[in-house]
Amino acid sequence: MENCLFCKIARKEVSSDIVFEDENFVVFRDINPIAPFHLLLIPRKHIHSIDHVKEEDKILMGDLILTAQKVARSHKLAGYKLHFNVGRQGGQVIDHIHLHLTADLPAQTGRKP
Ligand code: 5GP
Ligand code: ZN
């Protein structure tokens, strides 16, 4: 999708603070965090929202959850929250599916992540 902001972030045409990436996903810091630790996890594949996920995306969506788990573990988070906003009435502003990962402090260091 040529004019999608998050596709541009995935292609590195728009800069962002990327903390993890692989062939299917890019994980970067939210520019306007709502918690001390706030990441956005996106598939490289452009999917509009949770409401647009198809049968063919089942494995990708499962891998998205495993990616969230991996990134949370790598940051030694004591606990965290995952959420999707879906549709304008659900608070979704960017129309490329993204999983919010928010947390307070990491478990072991006591430092801000
Ligand atoms: P939504 O409300 O669509 O679920 O969440 C979109 C999120 O994207 C918001 O938390 C917002 O702060 C974040 N965001 C919007 N534009 C940018 C950007 O250019 N860079 C980054 N890193 N985050 C962005
Ligand atoms: Zn996109």
Short mmCIF file of C-alpha atoms and ligand atoms in Angstrom, two decimals:
data_model
loop_
_atom_site.label_atom_id
_atom_site.label_comp_id
_atom_site.label_asym_id
_atom_site.label_seq_id
_atom_site.Cartn_x
_atom_site.Cartn_y
_atom_site.Cartn_z
CA MET A 1 0.00 0.00 0.00
CA GLU A 2 1.77 3.08 -1.28
CA ASN A 3 0.35 5.68 1.04
CA CYS A 4 0.06 3.67 4.22
CA LEU A 5 2.22 5.14 7.01
CA PHE A 6 2.94 1.78 8.62
CA CYS A 7 3.81 0.16 5.27
CA LYS A 8 6.27 3.04 4.83
CA ILE A 9 7.70 2.40 8.31
CA ALA A 10 8.05 -1.31 7.43
CA ARG A 11 9.87 -0.36 4.22
CA LYS A 12 11.96 2.21 6.17
CA GLU A 13 10.76 5.03 3.96
CA VAL A 14 9.61 6.70 7.19
CA SER A 15 11.99 6.51 10.13
CA SER A 16 11.02 4.90 13.41
CA ASP A 17 12.69 3.41 16.47
CA ILE A 18 12.66 -0.25 15.46
CA VAL A 19 13.36 -2.73 18.29
CA PHE A 20 12.80 -5.96 16.33
CA GLU A 21 12.17 -7.05 12.77
CA ASP A 22 12.11 -10.24 10.77
CA GLU A 23 10.71 -11.36 7.43
CA ASN A 24 7.09 -10.97 8.55
CA PHE A 25 7.00 -8.33 11.30
CA VAL A 26 8.36 -4.97 12.37
CA VAL A 27 8.21 -3.81 16.00
CA PHE A 28 8.85 -0.17 16.82
CA ARG A 29 8.28 2.36 19.60
CA ASP A 30 5.06 4.32 19.54
CA ILE A 31 5.77 7.98 18.81
CA ASN A 32 3.19 9.07 21.39
CA PRO A 33 3.40 6.46 24.17
CA ILE A 34 0.48 5.93 26.54
CA ALA A 35 2.68 3.95 28.98
CA PRO A 36 6.37 4.01 30.01
CA PHE A 37 6.92 1.19 27.51
CA HIS A 38 4.82 1.22 24.36
CA LEU A 39 5.58 -0.75 21.21
CA LEU A 40 3.61 -1.30 18.04
CA LEU A 41 3.85 -4.67 16.30
CA ILE A 42 2.90 -4.78 12.64
CA PRO A 43 2.94 -7.44 9.96
CA ARG A 44 4.74 -6.37 6.80
CA LYS A 45 1.61 -7.50 5.00
CA HIS A 46 -0.91 -4.69 4.74
CA ILE A 47 -4.07 -5.75 6.55
CA HIS A 48 -6.50 -2.92 7.29
CA SER A 49 -7.65 -4.06 10.75
CA ILE A 50 -8.64 -7.06 12.85
CA ASP A 51 -11.99 -6.81 11.09
CA HIS A 52 -10.20 -7.53 7.78
CA VAL A 53 -8.23 -10.60 8.88
CA LYS A 54 -8.91 -13.59 6.62
CA GLU A 55 -8.65 -17.32 6.98
CA GLU A 56 -5.33 -17.16 5.09
CA ASP A 57 -3.92 -14.86 7.83
CA LYS A 58 -4.39 -17.36 10.68
CA ILE A 59 -0.76 -18.42 10.90
CA LEU A 60 0.48 -14.84 10.54
CA MET A 61 -1.75 -13.68 13.39
CA GLY A 62 -0.56 -16.52 15.60
CA ASP A 63 3.02 -15.59 14.82
CA LEU A 64 2.20 -12.00 15.75
CA ILE A 65 1.30 -13.15 19.26
CA LEU A 66 4.50 -15.20 19.49
CA THR A 67 6.46 -12.15 18.34
CA ALA A 68 4.86 -10.10 21.11
CA GLN A 69 5.86 -12.78 23.61
CA LYS A 70 9.43 -12.84 22.30
CA VAL A 71 9.84 -9.07 22.37
CA ALA A 72 8.32 -8.84 25.88
CA ARG A 73 10.70 -11.51 27.13
CA SER A 74 13.68 -9.83 25.52
CA HIS A 75 12.82 -6.63 27.41
CA LYS A 76 12.35 -8.58 30.65
CA LEU A 77 8.92 -7.15 31.23
CA ALA A 78 7.27 -8.18 34.49
CA GLY A 79 3.91 -8.06 32.78
CA TYR A 80 2.34 -6.31 29.86
CA LYS A 81 -0.83 -5.54 27.98
CA LEU A 82 -1.67 -6.30 24.36
CA HIS A 83 -4.47 -4.61 22.53
CA PHE A 84 -5.90 -3.89 19.11
CA ASN A 85 -8.05 -0.88 18.35
CA VAL A 86 -10.53 -1.84 15.65
CA GLY A 87 -12.29 0.73 13.48
CA ARG A 88 -12.71 4.46 14.10
CA GLN A 89 -15.30 3.84 16.80
CA GLY A 90 -12.79 1.47 18.40
CA GLY A 91 -10.07 4.11 18.46
CA GLN A 92 -8.16 2.94 15.38
CA VAL A 93 -6.42 5.85 13.65
CA ILE A 94 -3.89 4.05 11.43
CA ASP A 95 -5.48 1.65 8.96
CA HIS A 96 -2.72 -0.98 9.00
CA ILE A 97 -3.29 -3.64 11.63
CA HIS A 98 -1.10 -3.10 14.69
CA LEU A 99 -0.84 -4.70 18.08
CA HIS A 100 -0.12 -2.33 20.97
CA LEU A 101 2.23 -3.72 23.62
CA THR A 102 2.32 -1.56 26.74
CA ALA A 103 4.05 -2.03 30.09
CA ASP A 104 5.31 -0.21 33.11
CA LEU A 105 8.77 -1.32 34.20
CA PRO A 106 10.93 -4.31 33.25
CA ALA A 107 11.06 -7.09 35.86
CA GLN A 108 14.71 -7.31 36.77
CA THR A 109 16.39 -4.01 36.17
CA GLY A 110 13.90 -1.57 37.69
CA ARG A 111 15.05 0.83 34.98
CA LYS A 112 12.80 2.42 32.44
CA PRO A 113 12.90 0.27 29.31
P1 5GP B 1 -4.33 3.37 16.80
O1 5GP B 1 -5.02 4.48 17.51
O2 5GP B 1 -4.54 3.41 15.32
O3 5GP B 1 -4.63 2.02 17.42
O4 5GP B 1 -2.79 3.56 17.10
C1 5GP B 1 -1.93 4.23 16.24
C2 5GP B 1 -0.68 4.48 17.03
O5 5GP B 1 0.32 4.87 16.11
C3 5GP B 1 -0.82 5.62 18.04
O6 5GP B 1 -0.53 5.12 19.34
C4 5GP B 1 0.18 6.66 17.56
O7 5GP B 1 0.84 7.29 18.63
C5 5GP B 1 1.12 5.84 16.71
N1 5GP B 1 1.74 6.58 15.62
C6 5GP B 1 1.11 7.41 14.74
N2 5GP B 1 1.98 7.88 13.83
C7 5GP B 1 3.19 7.34 14.16
C8 5GP B 1 4.49 7.47 13.58
O8 5GP B 1 4.72 8.17 12.57
N3 5GP B 1 5.50 6.78 14.18
C9 5GP B 1 5.28 5.99 15.28
N4 5GP B 1 6.36 5.37 15.79
N5 5GP B 1 4.07 5.85 15.84
C10 5GP B 1 3.03 6.52 15.29
ZN ZN B 2 -0.01 -0.68 5.35
#
